[in-house]
mmCIF file with all atom_site columns, C-alpha atoms in Angstrom:
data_model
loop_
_atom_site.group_PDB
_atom_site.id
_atom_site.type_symbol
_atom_site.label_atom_id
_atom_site.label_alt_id
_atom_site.label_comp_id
_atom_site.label_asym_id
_atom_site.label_entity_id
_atom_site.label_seq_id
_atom_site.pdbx_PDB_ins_code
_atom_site.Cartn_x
_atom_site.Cartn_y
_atom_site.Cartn_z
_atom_site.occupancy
_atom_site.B_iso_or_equiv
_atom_site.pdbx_formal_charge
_atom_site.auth_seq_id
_atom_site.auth_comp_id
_atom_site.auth_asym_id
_atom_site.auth_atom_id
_atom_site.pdbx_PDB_model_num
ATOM 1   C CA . UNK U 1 1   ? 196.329 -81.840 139.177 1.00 0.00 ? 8   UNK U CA 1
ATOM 2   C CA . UNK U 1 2   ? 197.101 -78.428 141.482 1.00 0.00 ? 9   UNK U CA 1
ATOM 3   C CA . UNK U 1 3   ? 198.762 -77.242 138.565 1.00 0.00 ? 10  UNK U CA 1
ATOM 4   C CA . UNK U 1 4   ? 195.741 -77.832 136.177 1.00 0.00 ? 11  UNK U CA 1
ATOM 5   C CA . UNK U 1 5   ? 193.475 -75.961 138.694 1.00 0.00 ? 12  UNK U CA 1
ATOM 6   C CA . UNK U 1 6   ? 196.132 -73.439 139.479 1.00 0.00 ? 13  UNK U CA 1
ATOM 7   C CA . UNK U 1 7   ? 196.183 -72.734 135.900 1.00 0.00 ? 14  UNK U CA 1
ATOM 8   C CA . UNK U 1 8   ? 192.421 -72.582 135.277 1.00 0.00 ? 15  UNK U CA 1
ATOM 9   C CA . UNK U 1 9   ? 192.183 -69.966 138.549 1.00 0.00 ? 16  UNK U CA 1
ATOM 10  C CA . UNK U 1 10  ? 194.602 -68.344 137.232 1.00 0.00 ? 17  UNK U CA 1
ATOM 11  C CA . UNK U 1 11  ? 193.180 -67.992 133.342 1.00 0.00 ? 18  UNK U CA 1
ATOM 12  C CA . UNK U 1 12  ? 193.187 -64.567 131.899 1.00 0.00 ? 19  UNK U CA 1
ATOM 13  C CA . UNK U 1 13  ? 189.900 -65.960 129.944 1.00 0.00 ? 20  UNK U CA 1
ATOM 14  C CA . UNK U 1 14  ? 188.017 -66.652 132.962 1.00 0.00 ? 21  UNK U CA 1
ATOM 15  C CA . UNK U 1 15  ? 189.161 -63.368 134.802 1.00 0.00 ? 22  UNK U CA 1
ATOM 16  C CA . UNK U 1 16  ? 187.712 -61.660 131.685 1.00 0.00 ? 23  UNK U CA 1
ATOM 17  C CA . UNK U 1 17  ? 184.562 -63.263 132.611 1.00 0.00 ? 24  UNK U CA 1
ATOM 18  C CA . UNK U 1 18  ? 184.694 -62.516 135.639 1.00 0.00 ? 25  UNK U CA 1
ATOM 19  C CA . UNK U 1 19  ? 185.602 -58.870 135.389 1.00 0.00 ? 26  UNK U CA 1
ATOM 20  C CA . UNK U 1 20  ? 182.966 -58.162 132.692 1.00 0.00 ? 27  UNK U CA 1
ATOM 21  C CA . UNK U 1 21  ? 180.329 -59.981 134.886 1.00 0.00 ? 28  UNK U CA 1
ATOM 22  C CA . UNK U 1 22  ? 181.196 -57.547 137.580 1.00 0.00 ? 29  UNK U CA 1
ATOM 23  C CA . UNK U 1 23  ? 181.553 -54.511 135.524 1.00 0.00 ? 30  UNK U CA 1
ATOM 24  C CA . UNK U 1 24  ? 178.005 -55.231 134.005 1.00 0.00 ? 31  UNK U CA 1
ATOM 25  C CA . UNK U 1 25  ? 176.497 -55.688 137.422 1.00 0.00 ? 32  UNK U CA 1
ATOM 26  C CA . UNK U 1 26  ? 177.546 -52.316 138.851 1.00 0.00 ? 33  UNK U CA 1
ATOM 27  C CA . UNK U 1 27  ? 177.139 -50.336 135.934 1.00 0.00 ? 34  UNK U CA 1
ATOM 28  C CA . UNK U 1 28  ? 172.964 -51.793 135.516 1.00 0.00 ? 35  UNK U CA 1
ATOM 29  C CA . UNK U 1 29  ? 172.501 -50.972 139.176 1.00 0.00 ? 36  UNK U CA 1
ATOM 30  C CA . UNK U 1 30  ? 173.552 -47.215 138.933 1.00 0.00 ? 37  UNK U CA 1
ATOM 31  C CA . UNK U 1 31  ? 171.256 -46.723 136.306 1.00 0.00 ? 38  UNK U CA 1
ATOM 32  C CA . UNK U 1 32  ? 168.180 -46.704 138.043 1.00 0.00 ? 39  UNK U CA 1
ATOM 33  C CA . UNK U 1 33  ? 170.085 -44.406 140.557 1.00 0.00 ? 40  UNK U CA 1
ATOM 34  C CA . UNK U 1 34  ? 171.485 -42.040 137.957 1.00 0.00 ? 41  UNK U CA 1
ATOM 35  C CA . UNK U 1 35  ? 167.983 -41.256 136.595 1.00 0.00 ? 42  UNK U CA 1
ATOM 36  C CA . UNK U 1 36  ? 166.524 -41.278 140.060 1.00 0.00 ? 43  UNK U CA 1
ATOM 37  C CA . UNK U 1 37  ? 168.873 -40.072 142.553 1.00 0.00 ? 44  UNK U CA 1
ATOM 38  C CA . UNK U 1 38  ? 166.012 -38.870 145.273 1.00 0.00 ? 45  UNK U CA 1
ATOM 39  C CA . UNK U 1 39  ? 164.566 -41.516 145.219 1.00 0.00 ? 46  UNK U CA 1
ATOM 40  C CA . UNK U 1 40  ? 167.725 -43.586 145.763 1.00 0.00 ? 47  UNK U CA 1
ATOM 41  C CA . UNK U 1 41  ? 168.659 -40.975 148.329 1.00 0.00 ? 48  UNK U CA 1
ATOM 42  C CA . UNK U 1 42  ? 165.053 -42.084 150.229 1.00 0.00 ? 49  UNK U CA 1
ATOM 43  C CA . UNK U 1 43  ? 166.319 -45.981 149.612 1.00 0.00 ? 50  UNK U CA 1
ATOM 44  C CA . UNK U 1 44  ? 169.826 -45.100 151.545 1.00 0.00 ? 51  UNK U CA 1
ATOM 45  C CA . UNK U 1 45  ? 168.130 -42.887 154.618 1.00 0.00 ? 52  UNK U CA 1
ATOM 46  C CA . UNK U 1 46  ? 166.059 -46.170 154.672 1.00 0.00 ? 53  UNK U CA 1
ATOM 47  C CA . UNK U 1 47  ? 169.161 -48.217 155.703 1.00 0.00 ? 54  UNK U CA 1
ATOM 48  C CA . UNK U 1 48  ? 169.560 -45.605 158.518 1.00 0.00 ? 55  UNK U CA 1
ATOM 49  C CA . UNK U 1 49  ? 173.330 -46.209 158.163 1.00 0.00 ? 56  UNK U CA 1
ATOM 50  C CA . UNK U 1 50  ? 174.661 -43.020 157.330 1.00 0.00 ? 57  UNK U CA 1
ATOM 51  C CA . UNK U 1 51  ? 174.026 -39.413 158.990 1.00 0.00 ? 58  UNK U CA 1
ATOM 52  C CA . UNK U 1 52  ? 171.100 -37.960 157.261 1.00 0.00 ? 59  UNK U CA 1
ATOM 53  C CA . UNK U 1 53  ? 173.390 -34.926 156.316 1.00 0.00 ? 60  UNK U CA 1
ATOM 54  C CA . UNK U 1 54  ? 175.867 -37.140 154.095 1.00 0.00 ? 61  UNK U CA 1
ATOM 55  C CA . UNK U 1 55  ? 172.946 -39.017 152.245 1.00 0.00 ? 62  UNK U CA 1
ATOM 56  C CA . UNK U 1 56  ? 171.825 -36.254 149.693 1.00 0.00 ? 63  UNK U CA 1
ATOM 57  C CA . UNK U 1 57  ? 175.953 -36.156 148.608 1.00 0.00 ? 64  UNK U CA 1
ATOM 58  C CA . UNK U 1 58  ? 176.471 -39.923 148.863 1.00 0.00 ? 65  UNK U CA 1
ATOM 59  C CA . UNK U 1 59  ? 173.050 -40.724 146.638 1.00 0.00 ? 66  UNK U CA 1
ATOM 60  C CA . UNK U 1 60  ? 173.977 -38.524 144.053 1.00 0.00 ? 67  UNK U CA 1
ATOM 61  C CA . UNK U 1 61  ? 177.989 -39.918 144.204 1.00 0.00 ? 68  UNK U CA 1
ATOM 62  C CA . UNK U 1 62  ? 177.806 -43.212 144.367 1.00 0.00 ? 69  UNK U CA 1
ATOM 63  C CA . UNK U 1 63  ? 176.052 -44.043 140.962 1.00 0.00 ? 70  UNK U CA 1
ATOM 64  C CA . UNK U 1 64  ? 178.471 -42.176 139.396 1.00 0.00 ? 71  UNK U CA 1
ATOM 65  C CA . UNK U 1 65  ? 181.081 -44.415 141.014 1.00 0.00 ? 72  UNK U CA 1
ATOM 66  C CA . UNK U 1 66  ? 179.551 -47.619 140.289 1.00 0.00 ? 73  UNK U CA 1
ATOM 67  C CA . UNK U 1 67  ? 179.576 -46.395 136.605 1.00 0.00 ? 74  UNK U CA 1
ATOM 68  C CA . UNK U 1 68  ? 182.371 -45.436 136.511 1.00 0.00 ? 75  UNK U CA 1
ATOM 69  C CA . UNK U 1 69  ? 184.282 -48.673 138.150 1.00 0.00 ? 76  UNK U CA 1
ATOM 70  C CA . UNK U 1 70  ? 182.043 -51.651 136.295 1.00 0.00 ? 77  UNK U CA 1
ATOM 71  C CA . UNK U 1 71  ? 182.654 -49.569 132.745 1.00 0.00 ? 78  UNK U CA 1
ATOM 72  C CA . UNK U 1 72  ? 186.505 -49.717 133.860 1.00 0.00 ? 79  UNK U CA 1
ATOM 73  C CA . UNK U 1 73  ? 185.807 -53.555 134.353 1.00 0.00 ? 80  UNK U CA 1
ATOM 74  C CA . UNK U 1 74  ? 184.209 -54.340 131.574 1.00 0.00 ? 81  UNK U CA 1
ATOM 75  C CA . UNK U 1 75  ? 186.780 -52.153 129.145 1.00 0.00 ? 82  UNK U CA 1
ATOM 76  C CA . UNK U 1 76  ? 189.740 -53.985 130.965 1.00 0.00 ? 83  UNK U CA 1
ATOM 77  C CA . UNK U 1 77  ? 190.724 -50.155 131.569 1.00 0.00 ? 84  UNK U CA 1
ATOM 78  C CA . UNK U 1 78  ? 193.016 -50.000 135.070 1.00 0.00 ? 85  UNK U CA 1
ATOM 79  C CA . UNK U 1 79  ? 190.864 -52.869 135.952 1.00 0.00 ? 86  UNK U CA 1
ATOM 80  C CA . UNK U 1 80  ? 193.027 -53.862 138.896 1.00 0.00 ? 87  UNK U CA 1
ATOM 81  C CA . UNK U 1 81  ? 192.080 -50.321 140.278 1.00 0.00 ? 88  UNK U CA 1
ATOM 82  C CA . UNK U 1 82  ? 188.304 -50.300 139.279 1.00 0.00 ? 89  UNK U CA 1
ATOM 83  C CA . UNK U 1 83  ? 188.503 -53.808 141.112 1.00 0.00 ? 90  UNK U CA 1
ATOM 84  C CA . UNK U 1 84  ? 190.088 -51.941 144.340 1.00 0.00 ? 91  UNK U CA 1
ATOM 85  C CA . UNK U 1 85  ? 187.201 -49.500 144.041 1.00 0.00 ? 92  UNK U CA 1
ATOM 86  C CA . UNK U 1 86  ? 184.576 -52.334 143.273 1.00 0.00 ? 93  UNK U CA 1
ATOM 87  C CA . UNK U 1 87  ? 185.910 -54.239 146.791 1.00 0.00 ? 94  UNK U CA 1
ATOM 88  C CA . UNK U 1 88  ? 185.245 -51.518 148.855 1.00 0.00 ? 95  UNK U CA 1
ATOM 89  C CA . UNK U 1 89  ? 182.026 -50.646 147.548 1.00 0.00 ? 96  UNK U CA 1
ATOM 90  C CA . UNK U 1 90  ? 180.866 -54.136 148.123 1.00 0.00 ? 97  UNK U CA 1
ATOM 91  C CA . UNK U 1 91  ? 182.603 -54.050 151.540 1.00 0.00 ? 98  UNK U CA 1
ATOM 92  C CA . UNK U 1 92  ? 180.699 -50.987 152.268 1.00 0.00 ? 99  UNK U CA 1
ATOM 93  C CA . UNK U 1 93  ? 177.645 -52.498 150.818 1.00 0.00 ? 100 UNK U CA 1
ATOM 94  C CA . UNK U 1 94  ? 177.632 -55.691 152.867 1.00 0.00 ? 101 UNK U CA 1
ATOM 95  C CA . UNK U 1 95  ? 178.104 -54.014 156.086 1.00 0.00 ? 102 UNK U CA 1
ATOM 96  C CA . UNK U 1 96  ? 174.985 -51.468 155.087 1.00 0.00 ? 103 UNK U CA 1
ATOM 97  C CA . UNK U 1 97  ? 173.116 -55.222 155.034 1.00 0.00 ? 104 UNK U CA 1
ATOM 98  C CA . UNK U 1 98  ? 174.170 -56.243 157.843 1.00 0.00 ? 105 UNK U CA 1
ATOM 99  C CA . UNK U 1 99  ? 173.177 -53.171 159.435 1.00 0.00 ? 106 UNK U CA 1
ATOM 100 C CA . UNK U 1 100 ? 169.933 -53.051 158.103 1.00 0.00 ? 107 UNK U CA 1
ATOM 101 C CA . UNK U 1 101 ? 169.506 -57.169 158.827 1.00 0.00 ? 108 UNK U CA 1
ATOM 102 C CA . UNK U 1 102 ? 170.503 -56.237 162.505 1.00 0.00 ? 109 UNK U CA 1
ATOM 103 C CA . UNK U 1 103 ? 167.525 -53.198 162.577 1.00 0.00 ? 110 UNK U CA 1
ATOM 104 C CA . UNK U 1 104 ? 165.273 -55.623 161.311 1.00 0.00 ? 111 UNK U CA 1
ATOM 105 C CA . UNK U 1 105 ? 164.528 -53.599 158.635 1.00 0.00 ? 112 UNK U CA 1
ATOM 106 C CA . UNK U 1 106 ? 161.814 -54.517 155.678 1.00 0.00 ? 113 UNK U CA 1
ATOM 107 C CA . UNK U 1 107 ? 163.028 -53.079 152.891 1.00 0.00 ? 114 UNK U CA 1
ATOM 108 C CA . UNK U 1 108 ? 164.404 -53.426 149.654 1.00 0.00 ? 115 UNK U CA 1
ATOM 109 C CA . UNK U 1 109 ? 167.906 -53.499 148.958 1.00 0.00 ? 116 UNK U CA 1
ATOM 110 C CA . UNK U 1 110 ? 167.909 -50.735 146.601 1.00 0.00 ? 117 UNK U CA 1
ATOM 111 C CA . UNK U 1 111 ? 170.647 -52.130 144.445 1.00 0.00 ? 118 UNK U CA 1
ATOM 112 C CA . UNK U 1 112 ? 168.659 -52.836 141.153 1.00 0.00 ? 119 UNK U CA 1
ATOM 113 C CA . UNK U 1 113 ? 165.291 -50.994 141.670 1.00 0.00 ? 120 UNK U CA 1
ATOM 114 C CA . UNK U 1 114 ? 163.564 -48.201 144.272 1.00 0.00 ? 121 UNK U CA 1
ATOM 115 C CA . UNK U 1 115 ? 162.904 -49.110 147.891 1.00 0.00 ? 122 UNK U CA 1
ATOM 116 C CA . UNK U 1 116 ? 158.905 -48.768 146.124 1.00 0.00 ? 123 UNK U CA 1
ATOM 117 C CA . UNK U 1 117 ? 159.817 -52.473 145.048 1.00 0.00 ? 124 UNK U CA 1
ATOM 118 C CA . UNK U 1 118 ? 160.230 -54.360 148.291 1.00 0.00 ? 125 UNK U CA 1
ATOM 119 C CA . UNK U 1 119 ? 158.740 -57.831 146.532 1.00 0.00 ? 126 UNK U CA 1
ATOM 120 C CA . UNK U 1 120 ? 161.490 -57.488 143.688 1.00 0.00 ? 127 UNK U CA 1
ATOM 121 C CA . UNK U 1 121 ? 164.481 -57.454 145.685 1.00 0.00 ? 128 UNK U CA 1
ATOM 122 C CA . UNK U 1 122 ? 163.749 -57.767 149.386 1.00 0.00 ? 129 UNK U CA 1
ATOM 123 C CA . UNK U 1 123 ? 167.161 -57.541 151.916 1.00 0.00 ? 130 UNK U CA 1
ATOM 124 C CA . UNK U 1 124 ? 167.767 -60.965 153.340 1.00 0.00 ? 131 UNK U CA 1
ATOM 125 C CA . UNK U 1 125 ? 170.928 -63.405 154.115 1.00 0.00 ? 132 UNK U CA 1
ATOM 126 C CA . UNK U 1 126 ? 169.945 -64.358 150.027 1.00 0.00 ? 133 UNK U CA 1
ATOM 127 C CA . UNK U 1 127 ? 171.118 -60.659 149.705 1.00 0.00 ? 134 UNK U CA 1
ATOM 128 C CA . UNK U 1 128 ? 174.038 -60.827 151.407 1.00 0.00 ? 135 UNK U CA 1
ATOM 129 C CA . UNK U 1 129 ? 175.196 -63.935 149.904 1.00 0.00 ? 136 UNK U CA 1
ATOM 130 C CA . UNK U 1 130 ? 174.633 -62.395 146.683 1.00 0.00 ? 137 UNK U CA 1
ATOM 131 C CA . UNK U 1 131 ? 176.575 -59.467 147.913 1.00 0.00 ? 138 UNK U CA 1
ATOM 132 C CA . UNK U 1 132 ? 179.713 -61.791 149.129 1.00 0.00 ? 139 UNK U CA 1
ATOM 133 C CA . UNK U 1 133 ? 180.471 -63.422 145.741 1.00 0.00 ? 140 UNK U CA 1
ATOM 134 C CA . UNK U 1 134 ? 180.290 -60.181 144.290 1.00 0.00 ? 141 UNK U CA 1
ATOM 135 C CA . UNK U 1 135 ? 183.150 -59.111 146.909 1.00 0.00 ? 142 UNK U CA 1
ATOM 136 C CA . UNK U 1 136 ? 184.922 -62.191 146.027 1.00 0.00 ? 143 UNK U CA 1
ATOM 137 C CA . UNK U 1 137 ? 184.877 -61.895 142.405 1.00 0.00 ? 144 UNK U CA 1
ATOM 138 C CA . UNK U 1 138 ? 186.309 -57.821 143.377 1.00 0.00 ? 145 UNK U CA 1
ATOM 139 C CA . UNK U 1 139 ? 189.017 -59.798 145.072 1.00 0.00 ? 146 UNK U CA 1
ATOM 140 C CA . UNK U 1 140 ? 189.680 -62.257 142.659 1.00 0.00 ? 147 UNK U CA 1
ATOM 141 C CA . UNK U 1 141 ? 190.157 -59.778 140.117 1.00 0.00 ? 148 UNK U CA 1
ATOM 142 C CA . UNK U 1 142 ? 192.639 -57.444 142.174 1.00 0.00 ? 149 UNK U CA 1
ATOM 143 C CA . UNK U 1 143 ? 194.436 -60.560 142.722 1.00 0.00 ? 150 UNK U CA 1
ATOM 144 C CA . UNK U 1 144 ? 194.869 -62.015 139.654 1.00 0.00 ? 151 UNK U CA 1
ATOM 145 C CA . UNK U 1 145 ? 193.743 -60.114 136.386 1.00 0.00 ? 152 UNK U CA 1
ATOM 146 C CA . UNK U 1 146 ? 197.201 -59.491 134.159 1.00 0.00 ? 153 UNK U CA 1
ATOM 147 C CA . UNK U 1 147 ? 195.456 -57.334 132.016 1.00 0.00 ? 154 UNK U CA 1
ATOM 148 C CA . UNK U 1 148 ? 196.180 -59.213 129.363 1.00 0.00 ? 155 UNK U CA 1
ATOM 149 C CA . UNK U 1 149 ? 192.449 -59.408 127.727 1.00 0.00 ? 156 UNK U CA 1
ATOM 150 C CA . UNK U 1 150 ? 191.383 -55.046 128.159 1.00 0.00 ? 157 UNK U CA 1
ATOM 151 C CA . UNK U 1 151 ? 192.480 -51.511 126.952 1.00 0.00 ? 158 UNK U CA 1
ATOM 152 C CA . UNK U 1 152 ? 195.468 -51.669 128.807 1.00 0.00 ? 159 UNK U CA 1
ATOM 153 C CA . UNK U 1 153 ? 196.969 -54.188 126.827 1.00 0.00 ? 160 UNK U CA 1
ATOM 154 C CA . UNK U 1 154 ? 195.748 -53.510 124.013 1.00 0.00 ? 161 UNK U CA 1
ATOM 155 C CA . UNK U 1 155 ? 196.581 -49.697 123.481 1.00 0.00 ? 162 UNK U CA 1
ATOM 156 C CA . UNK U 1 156 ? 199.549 -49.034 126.186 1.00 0.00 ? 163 UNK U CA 1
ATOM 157 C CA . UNK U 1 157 ? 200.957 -53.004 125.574 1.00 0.00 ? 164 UNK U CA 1
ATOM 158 C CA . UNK U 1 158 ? 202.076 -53.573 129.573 1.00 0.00 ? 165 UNK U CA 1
ATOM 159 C CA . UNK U 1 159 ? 200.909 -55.164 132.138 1.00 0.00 ? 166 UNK U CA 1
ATOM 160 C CA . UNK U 1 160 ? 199.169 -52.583 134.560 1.00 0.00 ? 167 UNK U CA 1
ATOM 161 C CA . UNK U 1 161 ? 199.905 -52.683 138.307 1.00 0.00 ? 168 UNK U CA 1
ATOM 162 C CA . UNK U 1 162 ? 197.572 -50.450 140.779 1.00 0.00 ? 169 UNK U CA 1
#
């Protein structure tokens, strides 16, 4: 029976799932950033995480970066690496949260839509339970994906390593 389960954990077909559920997660929430990045930039100040100075740069970065790492995912293209990327964005994500939980804060998260739509997607422990599967999916990918089922396979016909 460990086997079995080992075996299922372990499936290429569900890490595919997995990874492409990911990658389409991150790259829908950098659109509304992309097209909007001062607003977004107002949404981050709002956290009151980072030094006002760095939130201009990090607004108009980040997007970019989430873009760039779920269409990685989703491709199967150095997936391993876009799911090293994808970790520490939720990582940095999460502790944002918990900052902002700590504060008190009423707010939006900002991860989908503008801090303007506090009813759609208010920060709460929902939030950062959302945002902790998300990290463990990250993780489950680094772990485990072969890149068997992606790009990599398919045009350089290896298994990819970080």
């Amino acid at each position: 029976m460990r086997q079995y389960l080992e075996r299922i954990v372990a499936s290429q077909w569900l890490l595919l799932v997995a990874r492409v559920y990911l990658g389409l997660v991150f790259v829908i929430a950098s659109w509304h950033k992309i097209l909007a990045p001062e607003i977004f930039a107002l949404d981050v100040a709002t956290y009151q995480f980072l030094p006002l100075w760095a939130t201009n740069g990090f607004a108009l970065v980040l997007p970019w970066v989430e873009l760039l790492a779920g269409t990685m995912l989703i491709l199967g293209l150095r997936a391993r690496a876009a799911a090293l990327l994808t970790l520490c964005m939720m990582l940095s994500f999460i502790l944002a949260l918990l900052w902002a939980l700590h504060l008190g804060l009423d707010m939006a998260c900002g991860c989908f839509a503008s801090q303007a739509a506090t009813t759609e997607d208010p920060i709460s422990w929902h939030t950062m339970v959302r945002d902790l599967v998300w990290f463990s999916l990250a993780l489950y990918v680094l772990t485990l994906d072969q890149a068997r089922l992606g790009l990599d396979h398919i045009f350089l016909n290896r298994k990819v390593s970080l």
